[in-house]
Short mmCIF file of C-alpha atoms in Angstrom, two decimals:
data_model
loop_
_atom_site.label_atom_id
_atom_site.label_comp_id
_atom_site.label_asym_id
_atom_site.label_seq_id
_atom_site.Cartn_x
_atom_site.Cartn_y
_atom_site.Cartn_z
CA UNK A 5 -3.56 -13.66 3.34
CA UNK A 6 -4.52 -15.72 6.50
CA UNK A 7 -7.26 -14.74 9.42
CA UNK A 8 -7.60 -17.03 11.96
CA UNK A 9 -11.48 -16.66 13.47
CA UNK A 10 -10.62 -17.97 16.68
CA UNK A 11 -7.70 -15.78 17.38
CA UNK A 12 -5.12 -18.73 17.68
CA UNK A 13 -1.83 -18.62 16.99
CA UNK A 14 0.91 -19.97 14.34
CA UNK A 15 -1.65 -19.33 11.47
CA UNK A 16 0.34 -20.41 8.61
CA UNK A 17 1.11 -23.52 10.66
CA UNK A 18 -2.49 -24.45 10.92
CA UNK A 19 -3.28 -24.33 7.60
CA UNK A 20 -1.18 -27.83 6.78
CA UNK A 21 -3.84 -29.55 9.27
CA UNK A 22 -6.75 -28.17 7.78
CA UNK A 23 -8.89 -29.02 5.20
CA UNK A 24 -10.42 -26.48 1.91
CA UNK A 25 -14.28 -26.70 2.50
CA UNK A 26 -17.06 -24.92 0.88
CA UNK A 27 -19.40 -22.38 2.36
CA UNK A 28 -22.10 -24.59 1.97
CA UNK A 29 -20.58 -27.87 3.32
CA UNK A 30 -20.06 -26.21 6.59
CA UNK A 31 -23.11 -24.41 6.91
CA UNK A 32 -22.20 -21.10 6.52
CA UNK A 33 -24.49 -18.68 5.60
CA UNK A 34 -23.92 -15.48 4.06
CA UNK A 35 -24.85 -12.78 6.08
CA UNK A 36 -22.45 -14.41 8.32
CA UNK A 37 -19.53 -13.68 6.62
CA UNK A 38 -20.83 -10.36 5.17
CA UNK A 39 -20.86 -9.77 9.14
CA UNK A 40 -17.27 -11.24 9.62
CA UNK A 41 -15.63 -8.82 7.25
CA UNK A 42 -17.87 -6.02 8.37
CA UNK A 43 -16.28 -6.38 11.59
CA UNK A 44 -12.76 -5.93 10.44
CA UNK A 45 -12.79 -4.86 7.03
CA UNK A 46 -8.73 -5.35 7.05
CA UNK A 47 -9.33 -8.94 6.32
CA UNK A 48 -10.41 -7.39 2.77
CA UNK A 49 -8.04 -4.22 2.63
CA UNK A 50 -4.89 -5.34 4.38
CA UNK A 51 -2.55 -2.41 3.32
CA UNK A 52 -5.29 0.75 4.22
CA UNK A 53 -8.05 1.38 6.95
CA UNK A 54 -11.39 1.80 5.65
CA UNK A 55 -14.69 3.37 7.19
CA UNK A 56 -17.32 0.97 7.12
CA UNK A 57 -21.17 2.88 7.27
CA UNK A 58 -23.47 0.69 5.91
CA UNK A 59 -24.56 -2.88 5.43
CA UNK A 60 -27.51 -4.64 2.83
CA UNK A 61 -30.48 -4.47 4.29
CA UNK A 62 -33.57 -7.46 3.25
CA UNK A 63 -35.71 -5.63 0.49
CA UNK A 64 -33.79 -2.73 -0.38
CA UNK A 65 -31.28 -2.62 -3.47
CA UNK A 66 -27.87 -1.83 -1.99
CA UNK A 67 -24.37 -3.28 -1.93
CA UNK A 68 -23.81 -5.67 1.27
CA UNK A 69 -20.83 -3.74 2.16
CA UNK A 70 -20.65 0.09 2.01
CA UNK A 71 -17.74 1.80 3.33
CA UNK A 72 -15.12 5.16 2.69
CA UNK A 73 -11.72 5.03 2.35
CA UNK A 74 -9.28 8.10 3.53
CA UNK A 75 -9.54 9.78 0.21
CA UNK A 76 -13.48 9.94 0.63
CA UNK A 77 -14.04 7.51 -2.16
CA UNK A 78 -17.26 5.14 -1.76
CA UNK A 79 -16.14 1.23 -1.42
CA UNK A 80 -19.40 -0.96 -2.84
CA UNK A 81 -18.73 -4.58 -1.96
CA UNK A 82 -20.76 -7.54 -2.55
CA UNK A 83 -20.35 -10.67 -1.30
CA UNK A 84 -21.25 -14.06 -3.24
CA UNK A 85 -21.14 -16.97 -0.60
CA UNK A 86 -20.70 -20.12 -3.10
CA UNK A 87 -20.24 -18.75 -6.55
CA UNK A 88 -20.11 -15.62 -8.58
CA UNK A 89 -21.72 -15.01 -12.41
CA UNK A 90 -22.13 -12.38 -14.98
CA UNK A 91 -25.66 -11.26 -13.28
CA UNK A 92 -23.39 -9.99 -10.18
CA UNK A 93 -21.73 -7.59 -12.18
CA UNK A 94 -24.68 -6.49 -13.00
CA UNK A 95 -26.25 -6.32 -10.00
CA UNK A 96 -23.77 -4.24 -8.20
CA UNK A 97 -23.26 -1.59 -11.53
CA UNK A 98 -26.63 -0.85 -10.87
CA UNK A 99 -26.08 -0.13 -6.70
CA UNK A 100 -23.22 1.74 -8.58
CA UNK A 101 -25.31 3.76 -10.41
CA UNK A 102 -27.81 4.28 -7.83
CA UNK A 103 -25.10 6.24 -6.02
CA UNK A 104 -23.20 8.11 -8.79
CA UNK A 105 -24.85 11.28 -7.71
CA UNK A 106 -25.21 10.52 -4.18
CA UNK A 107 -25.37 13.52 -1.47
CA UNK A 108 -23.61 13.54 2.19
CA UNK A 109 -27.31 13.89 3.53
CA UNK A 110 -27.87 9.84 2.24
CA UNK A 111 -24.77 8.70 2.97
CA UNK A 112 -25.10 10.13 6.65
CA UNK A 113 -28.60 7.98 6.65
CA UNK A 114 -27.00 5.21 5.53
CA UNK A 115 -24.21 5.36 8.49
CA UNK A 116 -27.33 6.03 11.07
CA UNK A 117 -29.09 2.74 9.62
CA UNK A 118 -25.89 1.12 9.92
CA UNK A 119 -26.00 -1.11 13.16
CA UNK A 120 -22.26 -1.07 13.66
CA UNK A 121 -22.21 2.46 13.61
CA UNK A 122 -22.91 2.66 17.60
CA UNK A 123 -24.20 6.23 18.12
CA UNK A 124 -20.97 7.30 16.40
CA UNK A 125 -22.21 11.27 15.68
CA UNK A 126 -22.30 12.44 12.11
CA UNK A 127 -20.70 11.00 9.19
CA UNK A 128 -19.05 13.91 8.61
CA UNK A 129 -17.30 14.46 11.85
CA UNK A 130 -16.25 10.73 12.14
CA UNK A 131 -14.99 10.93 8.41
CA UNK A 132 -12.90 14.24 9.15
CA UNK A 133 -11.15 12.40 12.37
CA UNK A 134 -10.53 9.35 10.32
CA UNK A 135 -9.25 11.35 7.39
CA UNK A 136 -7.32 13.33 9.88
CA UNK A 137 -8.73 16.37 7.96
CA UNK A 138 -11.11 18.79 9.51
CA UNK A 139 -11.52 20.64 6.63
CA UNK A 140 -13.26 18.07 4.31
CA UNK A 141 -16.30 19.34 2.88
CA UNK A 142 -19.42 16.69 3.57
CA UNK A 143 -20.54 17.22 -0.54
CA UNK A 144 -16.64 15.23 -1.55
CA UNK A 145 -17.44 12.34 0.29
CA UNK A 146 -18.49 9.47 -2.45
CA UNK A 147 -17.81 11.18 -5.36
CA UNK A 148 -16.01 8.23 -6.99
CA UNK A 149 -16.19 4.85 -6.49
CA UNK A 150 -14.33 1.62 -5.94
CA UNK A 151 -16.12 -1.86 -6.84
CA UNK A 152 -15.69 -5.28 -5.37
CA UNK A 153 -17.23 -8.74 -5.59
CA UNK A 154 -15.91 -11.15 -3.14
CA UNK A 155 -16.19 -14.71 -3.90
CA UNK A 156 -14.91 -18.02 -3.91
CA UNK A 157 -14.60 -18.39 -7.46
CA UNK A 158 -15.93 -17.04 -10.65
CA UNK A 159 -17.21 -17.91 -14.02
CA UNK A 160 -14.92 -17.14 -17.10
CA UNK A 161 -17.54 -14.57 -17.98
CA UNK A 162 -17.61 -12.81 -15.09
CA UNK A 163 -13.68 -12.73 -15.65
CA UNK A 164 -13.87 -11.25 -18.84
CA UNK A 165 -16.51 -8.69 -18.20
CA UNK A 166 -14.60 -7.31 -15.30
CA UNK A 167 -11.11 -7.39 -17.46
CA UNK A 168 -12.50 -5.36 -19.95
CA UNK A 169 -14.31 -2.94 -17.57
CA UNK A 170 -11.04 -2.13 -15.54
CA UNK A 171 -9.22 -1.87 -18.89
CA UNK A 172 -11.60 1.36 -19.87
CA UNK A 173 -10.89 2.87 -16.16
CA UNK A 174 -13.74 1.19 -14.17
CA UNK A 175 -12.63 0.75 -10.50
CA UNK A 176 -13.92 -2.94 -10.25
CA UNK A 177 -12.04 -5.94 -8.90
CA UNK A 178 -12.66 -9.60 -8.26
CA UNK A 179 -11.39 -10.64 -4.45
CA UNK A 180 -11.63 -14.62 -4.29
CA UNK A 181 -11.40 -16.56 -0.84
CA UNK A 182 -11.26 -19.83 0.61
CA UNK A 183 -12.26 -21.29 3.80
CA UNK A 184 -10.40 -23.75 5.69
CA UNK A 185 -12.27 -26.37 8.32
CA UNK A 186 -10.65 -28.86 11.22
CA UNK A 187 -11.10 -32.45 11.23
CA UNK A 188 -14.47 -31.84 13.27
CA UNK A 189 -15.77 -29.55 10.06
CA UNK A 190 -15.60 -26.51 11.93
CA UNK A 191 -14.54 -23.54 10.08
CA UNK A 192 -11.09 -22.16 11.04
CA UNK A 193 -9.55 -19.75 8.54
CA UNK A 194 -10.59 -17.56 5.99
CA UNK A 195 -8.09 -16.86 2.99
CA UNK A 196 -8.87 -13.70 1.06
CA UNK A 197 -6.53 -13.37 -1.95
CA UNK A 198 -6.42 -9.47 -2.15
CA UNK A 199 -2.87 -8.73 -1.78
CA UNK A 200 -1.95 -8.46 -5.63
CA UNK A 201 -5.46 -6.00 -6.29
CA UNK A 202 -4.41 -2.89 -8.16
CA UNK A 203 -7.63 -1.16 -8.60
CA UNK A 204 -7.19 1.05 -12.13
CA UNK A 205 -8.40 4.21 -12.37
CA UNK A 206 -10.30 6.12 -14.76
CA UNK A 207 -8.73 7.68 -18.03
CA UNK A 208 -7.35 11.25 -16.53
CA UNK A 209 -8.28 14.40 -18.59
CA UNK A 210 -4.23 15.43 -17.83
CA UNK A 211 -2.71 12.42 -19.76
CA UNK A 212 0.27 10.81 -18.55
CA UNK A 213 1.32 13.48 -16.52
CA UNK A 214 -1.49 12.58 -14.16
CA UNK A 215 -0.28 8.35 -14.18
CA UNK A 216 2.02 7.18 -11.20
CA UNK A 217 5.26 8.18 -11.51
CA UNK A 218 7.08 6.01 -8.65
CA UNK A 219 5.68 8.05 -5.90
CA UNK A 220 4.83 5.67 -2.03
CA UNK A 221 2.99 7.00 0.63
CA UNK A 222 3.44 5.65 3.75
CA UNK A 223 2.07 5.98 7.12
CA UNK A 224 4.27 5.57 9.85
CA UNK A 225 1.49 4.19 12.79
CA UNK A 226 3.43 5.04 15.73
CA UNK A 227 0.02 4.98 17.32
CA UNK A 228 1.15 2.34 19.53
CA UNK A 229 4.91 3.34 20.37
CA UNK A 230 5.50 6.63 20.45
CA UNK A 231 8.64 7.93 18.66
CA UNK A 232 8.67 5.03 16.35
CA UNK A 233 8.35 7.51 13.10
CA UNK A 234 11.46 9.82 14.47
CA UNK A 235 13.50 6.10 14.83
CA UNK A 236 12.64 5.75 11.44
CA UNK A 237 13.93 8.62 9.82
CA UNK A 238 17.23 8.26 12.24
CA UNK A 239 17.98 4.16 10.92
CA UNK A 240 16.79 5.33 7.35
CA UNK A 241 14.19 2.71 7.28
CA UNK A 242 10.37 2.27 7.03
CA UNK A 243 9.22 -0.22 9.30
CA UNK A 244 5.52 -1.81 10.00
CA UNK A 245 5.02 -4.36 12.51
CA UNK A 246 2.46 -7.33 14.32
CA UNK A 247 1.22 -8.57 11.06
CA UNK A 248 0.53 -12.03 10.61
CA UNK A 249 1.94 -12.21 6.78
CA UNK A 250 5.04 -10.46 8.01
CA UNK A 251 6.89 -7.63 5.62
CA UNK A 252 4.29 -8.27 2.67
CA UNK A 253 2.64 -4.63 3.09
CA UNK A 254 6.00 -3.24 2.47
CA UNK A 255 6.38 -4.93 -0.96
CA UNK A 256 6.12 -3.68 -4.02
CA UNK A 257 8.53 -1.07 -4.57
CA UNK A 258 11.56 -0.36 -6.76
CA UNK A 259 15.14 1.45 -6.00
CA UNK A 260 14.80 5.64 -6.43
CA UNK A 261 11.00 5.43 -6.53
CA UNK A 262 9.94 7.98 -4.05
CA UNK A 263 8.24 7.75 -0.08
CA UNK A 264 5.75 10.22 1.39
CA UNK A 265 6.03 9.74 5.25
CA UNK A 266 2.66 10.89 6.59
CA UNK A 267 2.28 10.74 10.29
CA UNK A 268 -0.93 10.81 12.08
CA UNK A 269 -1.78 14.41 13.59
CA UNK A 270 0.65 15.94 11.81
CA UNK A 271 0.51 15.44 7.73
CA UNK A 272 3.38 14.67 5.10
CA UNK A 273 6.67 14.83 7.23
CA UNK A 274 9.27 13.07 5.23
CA UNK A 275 10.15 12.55 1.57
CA UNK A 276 12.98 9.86 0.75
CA UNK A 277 14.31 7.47 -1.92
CA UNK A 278 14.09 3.51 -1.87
CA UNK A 279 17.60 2.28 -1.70
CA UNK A 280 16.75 -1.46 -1.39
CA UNK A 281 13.35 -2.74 -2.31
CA UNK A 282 13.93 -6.04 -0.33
CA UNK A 283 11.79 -6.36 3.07
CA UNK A 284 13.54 -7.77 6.25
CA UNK A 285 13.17 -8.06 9.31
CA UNK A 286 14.05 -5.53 12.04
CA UNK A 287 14.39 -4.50 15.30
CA UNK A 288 14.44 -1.32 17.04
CA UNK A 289 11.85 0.69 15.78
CA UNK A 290 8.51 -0.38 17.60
CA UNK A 291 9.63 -0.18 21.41
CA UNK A 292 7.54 -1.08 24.21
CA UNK A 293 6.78 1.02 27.19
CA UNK A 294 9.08 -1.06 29.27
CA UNK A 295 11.90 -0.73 26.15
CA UNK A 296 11.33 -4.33 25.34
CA UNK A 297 11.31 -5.31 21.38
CA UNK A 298 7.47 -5.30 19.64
CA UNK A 299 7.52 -8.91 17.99
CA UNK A 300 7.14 -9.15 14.38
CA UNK A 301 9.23 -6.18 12.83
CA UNK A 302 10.22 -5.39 9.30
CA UNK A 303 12.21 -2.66 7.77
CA UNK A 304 12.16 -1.21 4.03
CA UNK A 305 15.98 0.71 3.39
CA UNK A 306 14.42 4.39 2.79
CA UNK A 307 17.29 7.05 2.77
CA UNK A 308 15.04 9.79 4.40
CA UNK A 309 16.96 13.09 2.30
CA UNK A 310 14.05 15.45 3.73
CA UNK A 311 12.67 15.67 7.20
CA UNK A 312 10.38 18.70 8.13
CA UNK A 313 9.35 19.73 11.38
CA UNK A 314 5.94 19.39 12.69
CA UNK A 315 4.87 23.07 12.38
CA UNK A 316 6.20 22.30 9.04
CA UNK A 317 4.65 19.38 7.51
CA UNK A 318 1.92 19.36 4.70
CA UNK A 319 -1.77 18.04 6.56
CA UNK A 320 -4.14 16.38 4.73
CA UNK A 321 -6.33 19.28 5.05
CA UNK A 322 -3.26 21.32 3.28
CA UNK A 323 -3.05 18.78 0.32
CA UNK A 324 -6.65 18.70 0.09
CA UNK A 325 -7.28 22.62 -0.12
CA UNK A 326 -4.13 23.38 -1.84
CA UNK A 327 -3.24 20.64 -3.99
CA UNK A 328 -6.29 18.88 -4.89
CA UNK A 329 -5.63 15.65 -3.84
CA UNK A 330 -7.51 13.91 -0.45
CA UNK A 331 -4.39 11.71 0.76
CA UNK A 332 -4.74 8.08 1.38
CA UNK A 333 -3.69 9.08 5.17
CA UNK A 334 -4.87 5.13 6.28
CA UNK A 335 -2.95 3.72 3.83
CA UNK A 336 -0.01 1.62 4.69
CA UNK A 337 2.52 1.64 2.06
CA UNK A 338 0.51 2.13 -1.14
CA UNK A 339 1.49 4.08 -4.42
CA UNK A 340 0.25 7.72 -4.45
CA UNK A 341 -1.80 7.64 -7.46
CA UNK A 342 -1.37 11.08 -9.85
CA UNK A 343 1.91 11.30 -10.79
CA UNK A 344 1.42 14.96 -11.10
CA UNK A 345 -0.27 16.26 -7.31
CA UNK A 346 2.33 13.59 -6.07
CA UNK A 347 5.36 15.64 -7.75
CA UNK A 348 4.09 18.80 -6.70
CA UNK A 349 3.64 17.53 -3.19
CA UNK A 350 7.38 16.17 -3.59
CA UNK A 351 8.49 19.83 -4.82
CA UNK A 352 6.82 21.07 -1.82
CA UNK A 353 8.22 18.94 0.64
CA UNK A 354 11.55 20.01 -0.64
CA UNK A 355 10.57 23.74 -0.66
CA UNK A 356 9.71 23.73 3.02
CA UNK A 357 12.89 22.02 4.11
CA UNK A 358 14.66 24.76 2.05
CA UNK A 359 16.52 21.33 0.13
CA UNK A 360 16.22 21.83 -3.56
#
C-alpha cells in the first residue's frame, strides 16, 4: 500500500517517476519514521483502527511503538530503519515478556508519558469510547499480545525464526517497506507491504471448534454520511469508500462465508451471506450532505438475510459480558477469529430477529 507524505494526489501515478532509495541515502533517521507511523498508525494497519499510547523512550527497554487494538490486545512494534536481524527478535520477545503480566495501572503511565496522548483523560475511559464499550474492565486491557518488526528487509534468519514462532501460535509478523524519493532525493512515498499479514493465533484449549469458520465482521463507518449502513442493507451490499488502494479492504472473502455488520453506537446489526466475493466499484451508498456522490466507492454483494433494530442489536459491551469475545469494533472487513463465539453470535443474531 501507498502513503503519499505530502498529501498529493494520483499516488499510484507518482510512483513511475520516482526512484527506490534507502533510509540512509536520504537521510532519514529513525525516530522520524517511528514518528510518521505514530501519527497515523493506518499506514501500518490499513483494514482496523488502533489506539496508539506509547512511544520508546532513550534509556528505557520498550517497544518503539505501543498501541491497543479494539479487542484490548497490546500491539508491540519495532521499527528497524535500514535492516533487520535475528537479535531484533530477540530484542522485542523480551519487551514482550516484560509486559506479559502487565496491569492497567502501567499501561495508563505509559499513555500519560506518551506525548501524543494530549491530556486525553484515562486510558481506560479513552479505550472504552474507542472500543465503543463502556463496560470493559481496565485489568483486560493487554492481556495478549500482537508482535511486529517493521523493516525494509530481513535476513533469512530472522525469516525463519519468525516462521517457526507463528507456526507454534506466536502473534509475530514481519511488515517490510520501501521508500520512494524525487529526482531532487527528497523522500515522497512510503510503501508498507502489510496487506497480506494474517497474524496466527495461539493453539486454542477448544480445538477446532474455536478456528475460523468463514465468519467477516464488518464495520459499516457511516461516521461521515449518515444513513450509509441502512443503504447498505437496502442494495444488499457492503461498501467502504476514500481509500487510496481502492476496494482492497474488502478482499478476501469467499461465497456463503458469513458478515457481522457492526455499526458504531449501536453493536452487531446485521448478519448476511457473501454472494459474490468480487469487489467493484459503486455508487450510492456514501452521499454527501448536498446528495452529491463521495468519490472512490466500492461495493462487496452481501445478501443482508437478518437486519435487527437498534434497541435490538448485540453491543460490544453485550458480546463482551455475554459471549466472551471483545469485538474487533475498528476493524474494517476482517475475519472474526473463533469460529465458535462467532457462531454463537450468528445464532444470536438470528434469535433476536425471530429468523431461524
Amino acid at each position: 500500500m501507498l502513503y503519499e507524505i505530502r498529501n498529493e494526489s494520483r499516488v499510484l501515478s507518482m510512483k513511475g517517476r520516482l526512484v527506490e532509495r534507502a533510509a540512509s541515502e536520504l537521510g532519514v533517521m529513525e525516530k522520524s519514521l517511528e514518528n510518521f507511523l505514530s501519527d497515523d498508525p493506518a499506514r501500518l494497519f490499513p483494514r482496523e483502527q488502533i489506539l496508539v499510547i506509547g512511544q520508546s523512550i532513550s534509556g528505557q527497554g520498550m517497544a518503539d511503538i505501543l498501541a491497543l487494538d479494539a479487542s484490548g490486545r497490546l500491539i508491540l512494534v519495532e521499527l528497524k530503519r535500514d535492516w533487520s536481524d535475528r537479535a531484533t527478535v530477540a530484542q522485542l520477545l523480551e519487551y514482550a515478556a516484560k509486559f506479559a503480566d502487565v496491569t492497567y495501572e502501567s499501561l495508563n503511565e505509559e499513555a500519560q508519558r506518551y506525548t501524543g496522548w494530549n491530556n486525553r483523560g484515562a486510558l481506560i475511559d479513552k479505550f472504552r469510547q474507542f472500543a465503543d464499550n463502556l463496560e470493559f474492565e481496565p485489568k483486560r486491557l493487554g492481556r495478549s499480545q500482537r508482535i511486529f518488526i517493521v523493516a525494509p528487509d530481513f535476513d533469512e534468519t530472522l525469516k525463519s525464526i519468525v516462521k517457526w514462532l507463528s507456526s507454534y501460535g506466536v502473534p509475530i509478523a514481519l511488515l517490510p517497506f520501501r521508500l520512494w524519493a524525487d529526482e531532487k532525493g527528497q523522500l515522497r512515498l512510503i510503501e508498507i507491504k502489510s496487506e497480506e499479514v494474517e497474524m496466527k493465533s495461539a493453539p486454542s484449549p477448544e480445538g477446532p471448534d474455536d478456528e475460523w469458520a468463514g465468519h467477516w465482521i464488518f464495520n459499516t463507518n457511516e461516521t461521515y454520511s449518515p444513513g450509509a449502513y441502512q443503504r447498505m442493507f437496502d442494495c444488499n451490499v457492503a461498501a467502504i469508500y476514500g481509500y487510496d488502494n481502492g476496494g482492497t479492504h474488502l478482499k478476501g472473502s469467499a461465497e456463503g462465508n458469513l458478515v457481522l455488520a457492526y455499526v458504531n453506537g449501536q453493536g452487531l446489526t446485521a448478519l448476511g451471506e457473501v454472494v459474490d466475493p468480487h469487489v467493484v466499484p459503486g455508487t450510492g451508498i456514501f452521499l454527501k450532505e448536498d446528495g452529491g456522490q463521495e468519490p472512490g466507492e466500492y461495493h462487496l454483494h452481501v445478501d443482508w438475510q437478518v437486519q435487527l433494530g437498534s434497541d435490538q442489536a448485540i453491543s460490544a459491551s453485550t458480546a463482551s459480558r455475554d459471549f466472551g469475545y471483545n469485538l474487533p469494533v475498528r476493524t474494517v472487513f476482517g475475519r472474526l477469529k473463533r469460529g465458535r463465539n462467532a457462531r454463537q453470535l450468528t445464532e444470536e443474531i438470528r434469535k433476536r430477529s425471530g429468523v431461524s
